Amino acid sequence: MDIAFLSSAMVTLLKAVPMTLLLFSLSVFFGGLLALVIVTMRVSGNRLLSGFAKGYIFVFRGSPLLIQMFLVFYGLGQFGVIRYSFLWPFLREPVVCAVLSLALCTAGYSAEIFRSGIRAVSPKEIEAARAIGMSGFLLVRRIIAPIAFRHALPAYSTEIVLMMKSTALASLVTVWEVTGVAQRLISQTYRTMEVFLCAALIYLVLNFLILQGMALLEYSLSKHRRAAPPSAVKA
Amino acid sequence: MPGVTRLSVRNIRKSFGDHEVLKGISLDAEDGDVISLLGASGSGKSTFLRCINLLETASDGEIFVDGEQIRMVKKNGQNRPESQKQVDHIRSELGMVFQSFNLWSHMTILQNVIEGPVHVLKRPKAECIAEAEALLEKVGIADKRHAYPAHLSGGQQQRAAIARALAMKPKVMLFDEPTSALDPELVGEVLRVMRALAEDGMTMLVVTHEMSFARNVSNRVVFMRQGVVDSSGAPDDMFGSGASPAFRQFIGHFGGEQ
């Protein structure tokens, strides 16, 4: 085992971690916001909005993320409207294209995950909230969203981990994140095994940290489902 | 303030599809009245109660809470409340206790009780907590204030739900079969809280199968049958010689409790 090469490869790859984290955090953030919009439309009861949301979810869940990313990166520039608009300086950046396609895609999945959470909220708890005078946004903010989020959290952590791994696709639209840098290093050294092992290790560590964080969040939000602490049991 | 009409319901009708469940029900509750609504299942008593705070929308009729009429409009042939804001306001004045408690599972008992006062009435939190603790003391579960609903027995959950409704300082309390989901040995603790509430002068409308409560605690009994009020009156008359044949037959099913 060539420790010297492994450690130098690792150092090279670690320098790309900030880019991977940037792709990840921006796409989870914007994808999450967009998912909230989509799921609101989906459950709005308005046939037009709900139909649009259904179509959106179908398209972005039903087609490969890589193709979506190619369409954004290579495709958008073909439209004059975009090519000559104020958005072009942003949209010609590979990072922006990668974040955009990652966010658009995760929004479709996350919207469905959030919807399953909303459906799991007991109608009786909603009725109790209405009965004390809650409606509209207050009802969503205080009762529906907190309960729905708790139900959705396990599935949502999976989606977030998938997003971390999907950032690897950004290497194919020339973003120099961990996988992209790994490939460049391999083309220079022809040492596929060592470099990709280092890259895999980095993703494993990142996902381990994310999953730990999500588990902690889930634990702190599920006190009501655990056995009562001894102090609460004694009558 | 006896003599003040807290709740007035005029000629309420409600249909589900072609099936008319309520065929014109009227009822007045003055301050301090404790009215038991009795009837076989399917007689419409729960639907009637739910129409009062608009959890169901009556097809026709008028509702006044503390003198304020709930404004209704016809839209595409459907009866609808004119303003959600007014509905929210009216609901905040009507305390509702459900058969299956309906506590918010992700909140502690104390959080359940202060939720309405803090977020609907927008009152200062510290004040609400002090009042909530007094209420939990009153219903006998002060030591459970930091527990979650799932950690409580049914009777304790229902008492917490009563405290949650009382925290809104309602004009009228509506009880929808509050003891029907409880194990028999837990019914007593909930009925004791309700009796204490009645003795404090709370105006109460109670859908129940507890004949002893109807007879001994309420000052009026309303017997519903097939969507209409079959008979009503003071408990002594209703359970005595004044009973209608239908009511006599109905309470015959509760023979053991008479």
Tab-separated table of C-alpha atoms in Angstrom:
chain	number	residue	atom	x	y	z
A	1	MET	CA	0.000	0.000	0.000
A	2	ASP	CA	1.370	3.346	-1.069
A	3	ILE	CA	0.615	5.465	1.997
A	4	ALA	CA	2.352	8.493	0.539
A	5	PHE	CA	0.198	8.432	-2.597
A	6	LEU	CA	-3.002	7.730	-0.658
A	7	SER	CA	-2.453	10.641	1.675
A	8	SER	CA	-1.555	13.037	-1.121
A	9	ALA	CA	-4.657	11.896	-3.047
A	10	MET	CA	-6.725	12.389	0.072
A	11	VAL	CA	-5.403	15.903	0.537
A	12	THR	CA	-6.212	16.743	-3.080
A	13	LEU	CA	-9.750	15.369	-2.736
A	14	LEU	CA	-10.371	17.052	0.608
A	15	LYS	CA	-9.748	20.399	-1.067
A	16	ALA	CA	-12.833	19.680	-3.192
A	17	VAL	CA	-15.047	18.948	-0.181
A	18	PRO	CA	-16.141	22.597	0.232
A	19	MET	CA	-17.517	22.512	-3.330
A	20	THR	CA	-19.402	19.274	-2.638
A	21	LEU	CA	-20.813	20.772	0.551
A	22	LEU	CA	-21.781	23.949	-1.285
A	23	LEU	CA	-23.669	21.964	-3.952
A	24	PHE	CA	-25.296	19.875	-1.266
A	25	SER	CA	-26.385	22.634	1.085
A	26	LEU	CA	-27.640	25.007	-1.609
A	27	SER	CA	-29.618	22.324	-3.406
A	28	VAL	CA	-31.127	20.932	-0.181
A	29	PHE	CA	-32.045	24.456	0.927
A	30	PHE	CA	-33.609	25.637	-2.334
A	31	GLY	CA	-35.041	22.204	-3.094
A	32	GLY	CA	-36.670	22.171	0.335
A	33	LEU	CA	-38.200	25.614	-0.178
A	34	LEU	CA	-39.470	24.641	-3.603
A	35	ALA	CA	-40.853	21.381	-2.172
A	36	LEU	CA	-42.902	23.415	0.311
A	37	VAL	CA	-44.374	25.412	-2.554
A	38	ILE	CA	-45.086	22.275	-4.602
A	39	VAL	CA	-46.664	20.382	-1.704
A	40	THR	CA	-48.806	23.404	-0.829
A	41	MET	CA	-50.084	23.417	-4.406
A	42	ARG	CA	-50.509	19.645	-4.341
A	43	VAL	CA	-52.766	19.637	-1.263
A	44	SER	CA	-54.439	22.991	-1.964
A	45	GLY	CA	-57.630	21.405	-3.257
A	46	ASN	CA	-57.437	23.662	-6.308
A	47	ARG	CA	-57.553	21.401	-9.355
A	48	LEU	CA	-55.264	23.588	-11.466
A	49	LEU	CA	-52.542	24.008	-8.815
A	50	SER	CA	-52.730	20.399	-7.742
A	51	GLY	CA	-52.548	19.254	-11.367
A	52	PHE	CA	-49.456	21.371	-11.959
A	53	ALA	CA	-47.810	19.948	-8.834
A	54	LYS	CA	-48.641	16.408	-9.909
A	55	GLY	CA	-47.125	17.054	-13.336
A	56	TYR	CA	-44.014	18.594	-11.800
A	57	ILE	CA	-43.504	15.655	-9.465
A	58	PHE	CA	-44.049	13.177	-12.302
A	59	VAL	CA	-41.517	14.845	-14.599
A	60	PHE	CA	-38.756	15.296	-12.028
A	61	ARG	CA	-39.185	11.914	-10.395
A	62	GLY	CA	-39.734	10.130	-13.657
A	63	SER	CA	-36.668	11.239	-15.619
A	64	PRO	CA	-32.970	10.702	-14.823
A	65	LEU	CA	-31.315	13.469	-12.835
A	66	LEU	CA	-28.292	13.295	-15.122
A	67	ILE	CA	-30.427	14.085	-18.154
A	68	GLN	CA	-32.124	16.922	-16.281
A	69	MET	CA	-28.687	18.301	-15.469
A	70	PHE	CA	-27.508	18.027	-19.106
A	71	LEU	CA	-30.693	19.740	-20.264
A	72	VAL	CA	-30.095	22.636	-17.884
A	73	PHE	CA	-26.375	22.900	-18.607
A	74	TYR	CA	-26.271	22.338	-22.378
A	75	GLY	CA	-29.869	23.056	-23.247
A	76	LEU	CA	-30.808	26.377	-21.679
A	77	GLY	CA	-28.258	28.362	-23.674
A	78	GLN	CA	-30.005	27.423	-26.916
A	79	PHE	CA	-32.964	29.621	-26.036
A	80	GLY	CA	-32.398	33.236	-27.010
A	81	VAL	CA	-34.742	34.374	-24.264
A	82	ILE	CA	-32.331	32.950	-21.719
A	83	ARG	CA	-29.111	33.475	-23.649
A	84	TYR	CA	-29.718	37.212	-23.810
A	85	SER	CA	-31.489	37.690	-20.496
A	86	PHE	CA	-30.035	39.110	-17.284
A	87	LEU	CA	-29.995	35.533	-15.953
A	88	TRP	CA	-27.381	34.309	-18.419
A	89	PRO	CA	-24.301	35.393	-16.430
A	90	PHE	CA	-25.598	33.092	-13.670
A	91	LEU	CA	-26.978	30.285	-15.798
A	92	ARG	CA	-23.788	29.783	-17.755
A	93	GLU	CA	-21.969	28.911	-14.512
A	94	PRO	CA	-21.694	25.118	-14.114
A	95	VAL	CA	-22.204	25.373	-10.346
A	96	VAL	CA	-25.455	27.279	-10.788
A	97	CYS	CA	-26.676	24.723	-13.330
A	98	ALA	CA	-25.792	21.852	-11.015
A	99	VAL	CA	-27.520	23.419	-8.003
A	100	LEU	CA	-30.545	24.303	-10.112
A	101	SER	CA	-31.031	20.792	-11.450
A	102	LEU	CA	-30.310	19.134	-8.093
A	103	ALA	CA	-32.791	21.458	-6.363
A	104	LEU	CA	-35.500	21.009	-9.006
A	105	CYS	CA	-35.153	17.249	-8.741
A	106	THR	CA	-35.089	16.934	-4.961
A	107	ALA	CA	-38.086	19.275	-4.759
A	108	GLY	CA	-40.188	16.670	-6.546
A	109	TYR	CA	-39.179	13.872	-4.200
A	110	SER	CA	-39.330	16.032	-1.066
A	111	ALA	CA	-42.785	17.314	-1.957
A	112	GLU	CA	-44.059	13.738	-2.012
A	113	ILE	CA	-42.301	12.982	1.279
A	114	PHE	CA	-43.860	16.069	2.879
A	115	ARG	CA	-47.261	15.108	1.477
A	116	SER	CA	-47.062	11.697	3.091
A	117	GLY	CA	-46.257	13.480	6.362
A	118	ILE	CA	-49.259	15.759	5.993
A	119	ARG	CA	-51.545	12.825	5.260
A	120	ALA	CA	-50.372	11.148	8.449
A	121	VAL	CA	-51.572	14.038	10.643
A	122	SER	CA	-54.619	12.881	12.564
A	123	PRO	CA	-57.782	14.696	11.396
A	124	LYS	CA	-58.842	14.701	15.025
A	125	GLU	CA	-55.887	16.834	16.058
A	126	ILE	CA	-56.676	19.245	13.231
A	127	GLU	CA	-60.299	19.358	14.340
A	128	ALA	CA	-59.248	20.145	17.911
A	129	ALA	CA	-57.213	23.060	16.581
A	130	ARG	CA	-60.143	24.357	14.548
A	131	ALA	CA	-62.355	24.047	17.593
A	132	ILE	CA	-60.233	26.505	19.596
A	133	GLY	CA	-60.304	29.001	16.733
A	134	MET	CA	-57.301	28.177	14.562
A	135	SER	CA	-57.455	28.315	10.791
A	136	GLY	CA	-55.304	29.061	7.772
A	137	PHE	CA	-51.602	29.692	8.270
A	138	LEU	CA	-51.790	29.583	12.086
A	139	LEU	CA	-53.238	26.075	11.914
A	140	VAL	CA	-50.524	24.964	9.491
A	141	ARG	CA	-47.715	26.594	11.460
A	142	ARG	CA	-48.714	25.405	14.921
A	143	ILE	CA	-50.307	22.017	14.338
A	144	ILE	CA	-50.133	20.526	10.830
A	145	ALA	CA	-46.527	21.354	9.889
A	146	PRO	CA	-44.881	20.277	13.179
A	147	ILE	CA	-46.716	16.942	13.213
A	148	ALA	CA	-46.241	16.350	9.468
A	149	PHE	CA	-42.523	17.134	9.693
A	150	ARG	CA	-42.082	14.578	12.459
A	151	HIS	CA	-43.798	11.935	10.335
A	152	ALA	CA	-41.764	12.861	7.251
A	153	LEU	CA	-38.352	13.048	8.919
A	154	PRO	CA	-37.144	9.419	8.462
A	155	ALA	CA	-37.954	9.423	4.733
A	156	TYR	CA	-36.558	12.937	4.380
A	157	SER	CA	-33.190	11.922	5.888
A	158	THR	CA	-32.914	9.266	3.192
A	159	GLU	CA	-33.629	11.871	0.534
A	160	ILE	CA	-30.948	14.155	1.964
A	161	VAL	CA	-28.365	11.380	1.884
A	162	LEU	CA	-29.324	10.642	-1.722
A	163	MET	CA	-28.752	14.315	-2.490
A	164	MET	CA	-25.258	14.187	-1.047
A	165	LYS	CA	-24.463	11.313	-3.387
A	166	SER	CA	-26.172	12.987	-6.340
A	167	THR	CA	-23.769	15.922	-6.125
A	168	ALA	CA	-21.273	13.538	-7.768
A	169	LEU	CA	-23.190	13.998	-11.025
A	170	ALA	CA	-22.126	17.640	-11.078
A	171	SER	CA	-18.678	16.424	-12.138
A	172	LEU	CA	-20.214	15.648	-15.544
A	173	VAL	CA	-21.101	19.301	-16.077
A	174	THR	CA	-17.549	20.373	-15.220
A	175	VAL	CA	-17.962	21.237	-11.560
A	176	TRP	CA	-14.813	20.435	-9.629
A	177	GLU	CA	-16.314	18.706	-6.629
A	178	VAL	CA	-14.967	15.536	-5.004
A	179	THR	CA	-15.862	13.101	-7.789
A	180	GLY	CA	-14.732	15.476	-10.531
A	181	VAL	CA	-11.388	16.057	-8.859
A	182	ALA	CA	-11.032	12.300	-8.339
A	183	GLN	CA	-11.505	11.685	-12.043
A	184	ARG	CA	-9.004	14.356	-12.950
A	185	LEU	CA	-6.511	12.811	-10.567
A	186	ILE	CA	-7.068	9.365	-12.095
A	187	SER	CA	-6.500	10.654	-15.609
A	188	GLN	CA	-3.183	12.059	-14.405
A	189	THR	CA	-2.038	9.028	-12.367
A	190	TYR	CA	-4.033	6.028	-13.712
A	191	ARG	CA	-4.507	4.842	-10.130
A	192	THR	CA	-8.279	4.273	-10.191
A	193	MET	CA	-8.623	2.080	-7.131
A	194	GLU	CA	-6.824	4.250	-4.603
A	195	VAL	CA	-8.366	7.525	-5.710
A	196	PHE	CA	-11.943	6.297	-5.866
A	197	LEU	CA	-11.537	4.550	-2.510
A	198	CYS	CA	-10.466	7.855	-1.003
A	199	ALA	CA	-13.455	9.579	-2.637
A	200	ALA	CA	-15.861	6.910	-1.371
A	201	LEU	CA	-14.438	7.305	2.119
A	202	ILE	CA	-15.084	11.039	2.008
A	203	TYR	CA	-18.732	10.510	0.991
A	204	LEU	CA	-19.133	7.884	3.712
A	205	VAL	CA	-17.856	10.245	6.382
A	206	LEU	CA	-20.024	13.123	5.156
A	207	ASN	CA	-23.136	10.939	5.074
A	208	PHE	CA	-22.315	9.497	8.480
A	209	LEU	CA	-22.278	13.021	9.900
A	210	ILE	CA	-25.527	13.934	8.134
A	211	LEU	CA	-27.276	10.800	9.356
A	212	GLN	CA	-26.045	11.402	12.900
A	213	GLY	CA	-27.420	14.929	12.746
A	214	MET	CA	-30.767	13.746	11.410
A	215	ALA	CA	-30.986	10.997	14.027
A	216	LEU	CA	-30.322	13.554	16.732
A	217	LEU	CA	-33.026	15.821	15.328
A	218	GLU	CA	-35.460	12.913	15.119
A	219	TYR	CA	-34.675	11.901	18.685
A	220	SER	CA	-35.236	15.384	20.036
A	221	LEU	CA	-38.545	15.683	18.159
A	222	SER	CA	-39.986	12.351	19.238
A	223	LYS	CA	-40.124	12.614	23.032
A	224	HIS	CA	-43.868	12.064	22.809
A	225	ARG	CA	-43.385	8.627	21.279
A	226	ARG	CA	-40.851	7.310	23.739
A	227	ALA	CA	-41.666	5.675	27.042
A	228	ALA	CA	-42.466	8.231	29.701
A	229	PRO	CA	-39.577	9.276	31.932
A	230	PRO	CA	-39.881	7.835	35.444
A	231	SER	CA	-40.822	11.251	36.854
A	232	ALA	CA	-43.884	11.431	34.590
A	233	VAL	CA	-45.045	7.901	35.359
A	234	LYS	CA	-45.318	8.092	39.090
A	235	ALA	CA	-48.856	9.123	39.847
B	1	MET	CA	-75.487	36.241	35.364
B	2	PRO	CA	-78.573	34.067	35.185
B	3	GLY	CA	-81.031	35.270	32.600
B	4	VAL	CA	-78.319	36.033	30.028
B	5	THR	CA	-78.729	33.833	26.969
B	6	ARG	CA	-75.304	32.340	26.205
B	7	LEU	CA	-76.352	30.191	23.295
B	8	SER	CA	-79.360	30.313	21.079
B	9	VAL	CA	-79.936	27.915	18.224
B	10	ARG	CA	-82.952	28.345	15.931
B	11	ASN	CA	-84.283	25.742	13.609
B	12	ILE	CA	-81.047	24.030	12.653
B	13	ARG	CA	-81.204	21.661	9.705
B	14	LYS	CA	-78.474	19.442	8.365
B	15	SER	CA	-78.431	16.996	5.492
B	16	PHE	CA	-75.748	14.622	4.321
B	17	GLY	CA	-76.684	14.105	0.687
B	18	ASP	CA	-80.347	13.127	0.583
B	19	HIS	CA	-80.338	12.090	4.206
B	20	GLU	CA	-81.657	14.773	6.545
B	21	VAL	CA	-80.015	14.230	9.934
B	22	LEU	CA	-81.328	17.324	11.720
B	23	LYS	CA	-84.862	18.387	10.914
B	24	GLY	CA	-85.144	21.764	12.578
B	25	ILE	CA	-83.715	21.874	16.088
B	26	SER	CA	-83.937	24.858	18.406
B	27	LEU	CA	-82.377	25.284	21.797
B	28	ASP	CA	-81.542	28.104	24.201
B	29	ALA	CA	-78.988	27.966	26.980
B	30	GLU	CA	-78.948	30.635	29.640
B	31	ASP	CA	-75.952	31.378	31.782
B	32	GLY	CA	-75.256	28.434	34.084
B	33	ASP	CA	-77.554	26.018	32.275
B	34	VAL	CA	-76.334	22.448	32.109
B	35	ILE	CA	-78.193	20.721	29.322
B	36	SER	CA	-77.875	17.004	28.641
B	37	LEU	CA	-78.568	15.901	25.087
B	38	LEU	CA	-79.718	12.312	25.038
B	39	GLY	CA	-80.696	10.039	22.204
B	40	ALA	CA	-79.930	6.775	20.480
B	41	SER	CA	-76.945	6.702	18.140
B	42	GLY	CA	-77.974	8.173	14.812
B	43	SER	CA	-80.458	10.542	16.432
B	44	GLY	CA	-78.277	13.471	15.360
B	45	LYS	CA	-77.148	14.725	18.760
B	46	SER	CA	-73.414	14.768	17.971
B	47	THR	CA	-74.053	16.362	14.583
B	48	PHE	CA	-76.152	19.002	16.312
B	49	LEU	CA	-73.340	19.784	18.746
B	50	ARG	CA	-70.804	19.982	15.900
B	51	CYS	CA	-73.074	22.343	13.970
B	52	ILE	CA	-72.962	24.806	16.865
B	53	ASN	CA	-69.229	25.475	16.493
B	54	LEU	CA	-69.345	24.890	12.742
B	55	LEU	CA	-67.260	21.724	12.647
B	56	GLU	CA	-70.278	20.766	10.551
B	57	THR	CA	-72.047	23.450	8.566
B	58	ALA	CA	-75.787	23.432	9.098
B	59	SER	CA	-77.830	23.525	5.908
B	60	ASP	CA	-80.199	26.028	7.457
B	61	GLY	CA	-80.935	27.804	10.723
B	62	GLU	CA	-79.487	30.480	12.983
B	63	ILE	CA	-76.895	30.321	15.748
B	64	PHE	CA	-76.239	33.058	18.313
B	65	VAL	CA	-73.327	32.819	20.733
B	66	ASP	CA	-73.555	35.306	23.581
B	67	GLY	CA	-75.894	37.394	21.441
B	68	GLU	CA	-73.642	37.390	18.343
B	69	GLN	CA	-75.146	35.767	15.288
B	70	ILE	CA	-72.937	33.631	13.073
B	71	ARG	CA	-73.314	35.205	9.642
B	72	MET	CA	-74.080	32.692	6.908
B	73	VAL	CA	-74.336	33.071	3.150
B	74	LYS	CA	-75.657	30.823	0.404
B	75	LYS	CA	-73.023	29.947	-2.164
B	76	ASN	CA	-73.885	27.618	-5.048
B	77	GLY	CA	-76.875	26.496	-3.018
B	78	GLN	CA	-74.622	25.589	-0.062
B	79	ASN	CA	-74.870	27.293	3.299
B	80	ARG	CA	-71.453	28.730	4.228
B	81	PRO	CA	-70.143	30.987	6.967
B	82	GLU	CA	-69.561	34.467	5.590
B	83	SER	CA	-66.325	35.117	7.448
B	84	GLN	CA	-63.699	32.620	8.604
B	85	LYS	CA	-62.523	35.286	11.042
B	86	GLN	CA	-65.889	35.330	12.754
B	87	VAL	CA	-66.000	31.547	12.807
B	88	ASP	CA	-62.577	31.473	14.512
B	89	HIS	CA	-63.776	34.048	17.021
B	90	ILE	CA	-66.987	32.156	17.794
B	91	ARG	CA	-65.067	28.894	18.130
B	92	SER	CA	-62.684	30.526	20.593
B	93	GLU	CA	-65.723	31.294	22.768
B	94	LEU	CA	-67.028	27.725	22.640
B	95	GLY	CA	-65.010	25.096	24.488
B	96	MET	CA	-65.216	21.707	22.787
B	97	VAL	CA	-64.443	18.381	24.438
B	98	PHE	CA	-64.264	15.397	22.095
B	99	GLN	CA	-65.060	11.753	22.618
B	100	SER	CA	-61.474	10.707	21.858
B	101	PHE	CA	-59.796	13.706	23.562
B	102	ASN	CA	-57.942	14.859	20.426
B	103	LEU	CA	-54.975	16.239	22.350
B	104	TRP	CA	-52.013	17.330	20.228
B	105	SER	CA	-49.708	14.369	20.501
B	106	HIS	CA	-46.425	16.243	19.974
B	107	MET	CA	-47.028	18.704	22.800
B	108	THR	CA	-46.847	18.222	26.547
B	109	ILE	CA	-50.032	18.598	28.568
B	110	LEU	CA	-49.050	22.124	29.596
B	111	GLN	CA	-48.244	23.058	25.986
B	112	ASN	CA	-51.643	21.692	24.936
B	113	VAL	CA	-53.382	23.889	27.500
B	114	ILE	CA	-51.541	27.137	26.721
B	115	GLU	CA	-51.616	26.687	22.925
B	116	GLY	CA	-54.972	28.414	22.418
B	117	PRO	CA	-54.539	31.314	24.840
B	118	VAL	CA	-51.029	32.086	23.555
B	119	HIS	CA	-51.499	31.622	19.817
B	120	VAL	CA	-55.196	32.262	19.219
B	121	LEU	CA	-55.944	34.844	21.906
B	122	LYS	CA	-52.363	36.192	21.721
B	123	ARG	CA	-52.064	36.627	25.462
B	124	PRO	CA	-48.735	36.848	27.340
B	125	LYS	CA	-47.216	33.399	27.773
B	126	ALA	CA	-46.256	33.721	31.451
B	127	GLU	CA	-49.828	34.620	32.362
B	128	CYS	CA	-51.197	31.684	30.345
B	129	ILE	CA	-48.798	29.247	32.021
B	130	ALA	CA	-49.876	30.379	35.485
B	131	GLU	CA	-53.538	29.973	34.550
B	132	ALA	CA	-52.912	26.639	32.865
B	133	GLU	CA	-51.200	25.279	35.971
B	134	ALA	CA	-54.164	26.372	38.089
B	135	LEU	CA	-56.533	24.632	35.662
B	136	LEU	CA	-54.482	21.440	35.667
B	137	GLU	CA	-54.557	21.578	39.463
B	138	LYS	CA	-58.315	21.937	39.298
B	139	VAL	CA	-58.777	18.863	37.089
B	140	GLY	CA	-56.298	16.955	39.240
B	141	ILE	CA	-53.371	16.360	36.862
B	142	ALA	CA	-50.960	19.141	37.819
B	143	ASP	CA	-48.198	16.557	38.255
B	144	LYS	CA	-48.606	15.506	34.596
B	145	ARG	CA	-48.030	18.912	33.075
B	146	HIS	CA	-44.727	17.954	31.438
B	147	ALA	CA	-45.915	14.525	30.293
B	148	TYR	CA	-47.093	13.845	26.741
B	149	PRO	CA	-50.661	12.715	25.989
B	150	ALA	CA	-49.536	9.183	25.105
B	151	HIS	CA	-48.162	8.799	28.629
B	152	LEU	CA	-51.555	9.430	30.265
B	153	SER	CA	-54.574	7.248	30.887
B	154	GLY	CA	-57.762	8.007	28.984
B	155	GLY	CA	-59.344	9.663	31.988
B	156	GLN	CA	-56.314	11.874	32.504
B	157	GLN	CA	-56.231	12.776	28.815
B	158	GLN	CA	-59.875	13.771	28.889
B	159	ARG	CA	-59.327	15.918	31.968
B	160	ALA	CA	-56.393	17.563	30.167
B	161	ALA	CA	-58.671	18.173	27.188
B	162	ILE	CA	-61.216	19.819	29.494
B	163	ALA	CA	-58.465	22.036	30.926
B	164	ARG	CA	-57.396	22.925	27.366
B	165	ALA	CA	-60.942	24.003	26.526
B	166	LEU	CA	-61.322	25.954	29.782
B	167	ALA	CA	-58.072	27.829	29.167
B	168	MET	CA	-59.859	29.747	26.409
B	169	LYS	CA	-62.330	31.059	29.022
B	170	PRO	CA	-65.269	29.918	26.917
B	171	LYS	CA	-68.816	31.245	27.238
B	172	VAL	CA	-70.226	27.775	26.698
B	173	MET	CA	-68.672	24.312	26.970
B	174	LEU	CA	-69.701	21.649	24.468
B	175	PHE	CA	-69.085	18.014	25.408
B	176	ASP	CA	-69.374	15.366	22.684
B	177	GLU	CA	-69.776	12.038	24.518
B	178	PRO	CA	-66.822	12.840	26.798
B	179	THR	CA	-66.851	9.498	28.623
B	180	SER	CA	-67.805	7.104	25.807
B	181	ALA	CA	-64.221	6.188	24.906
B	182	LEU	CA	-63.161	5.555	28.487
B	183	ASP	CA	-62.742	2.355	30.441
B	184	PRO	CA	-65.584	2.117	32.973
B	185	GLU	CA	-63.301	2.703	35.959
B	186	LEU	CA	-62.091	6.003	34.457
B	187	VAL	CA	-65.529	7.488	33.773
B	188	GLY	CA	-65.992	8.687	37.339
B	189	GLU	CA	-62.963	10.992	37.443
B	190	VAL	CA	-64.107	12.817	34.299
B	191	LEU	CA	-67.705	13.115	35.492
B	192	ARG	CA	-66.481	14.550	38.803
B	193	VAL	CA	-64.612	17.299	36.948
B	194	MET	CA	-67.714	18.036	34.853
B	195	ARG	CA	-69.905	18.158	37.922
B	196	ALA	CA	-67.518	20.611	39.614
B	197	LEU	CA	-67.623	22.726	36.476
B	198	ALA	CA	-71.418	22.744	36.532
B	199	GLU	CA	-71.380	23.757	40.189
B	200	ASP	CA	-69.049	26.650	39.288
B	201	GLY	CA	-71.809	27.938	37.039
B	202	MET	CA	-70.348	27.025	33.633
B	203	THR	CA	-72.890	26.876	30.827
B	204	MET	CA	-72.659	23.374	29.419
B	205	LEU	CA	-74.158	21.359	26.597
B	206	VAL	CA	-73.416	17.676	27.064
B	207	VAL	CA	-74.064	14.865	24.605
B	208	THR	CA	-73.927	11.830	26.826
B	209	HIS	CA	-75.093	8.333	27.631
B	210	GLU	CA	-74.453	8.852	31.350
B	211	MET	CA	-77.988	8.804	32.715
B	212	SER	CA	-76.838	9.580	36.246
B	213	PHE	CA	-75.159	12.770	35.011
B	214	ALA	CA	-78.218	13.785	33.007
B	215	ARG	CA	-80.458	13.149	35.968
B	216	ASN	CA	-78.390	14.531	38.831
B	217	VAL	CA	-76.159	17.243	37.390
B	218	SER	CA	-77.984	18.826	34.470
B	219	ASN	CA	-80.918	21.185	34.969
B	220	ARG	CA	-82.429	20.319	31.599
B	221	VAL	CA	-82.638	17.183	29.540
B	222	VAL	CA	-83.241	17.236	25.795
B	223	PHE	CA	-84.143	13.947	24.157
B	224	MET	CA	-83.489	13.766	20.425
B	225	ARG	CA	-85.005	11.201	18.134
B	226	GLN	CA	-84.665	10.887	14.366
B	227	GLY	CA	-83.390	14.425	13.922
B	228	VAL	CA	-85.961	16.256	16.027
B	229	VAL	CA	-86.346	17.119	19.701
B	230	ASP	CA	-88.752	14.461	20.920
B	231	SER	CA	-89.138	15.948	24.386
B	232	SER	CA	-87.292	18.149	26.840
B	233	GLY	CA	-87.661	19.363	30.371
B	234	ALA	CA	-86.308	19.292	33.895
B	235	PRO	CA	-84.660	15.957	34.773
B	236	ASP	CA	-87.206	15.198	37.467
B	237	ASP	CA	-90.073	15.536	35.003
B	238	MET	CA	-88.279	13.753	32.186
B	239	PHE	CA	-87.208	10.815	34.292
B	240	GLY	CA	-90.477	10.895	36.246
B	241	SER	CA	-94.058	10.894	35.168
B	242	GLY	CA	-93.538	13.408	32.347
B	243	ALA	CA	-91.536	11.076	30.150
B	244	SER	CA	-92.681	10.608	26.562
B	245	PRO	CA	-93.238	7.009	25.486
B	246	ALA	CA	-90.175	7.132	23.261
B	247	PHE	CA	-87.959	8.480	26.048
B	248	ARG	CA	-89.296	5.886	28.461
B	249	GLN	CA	-88.403	3.186	25.963
B	250	PHE	CA	-84.943	4.770	25.424
B	251	ILE	CA	-84.037	4.887	29.112
B	252	GLY	CA	-85.349	1.358	29.422
B	253	HIS	CA	-82.119	0.289	27.674
B	254	PHE	CA	-80.167	1.794	30.546
B	255	GLY	CA	-82.196	-0.146	33.126
B	256	GLY	CA	-79.255	-0.934	35.343
B	257	GLU	CA	-78.469	2.717	35.894
B	258	GLN	CA	-81.892	3.994	36.882
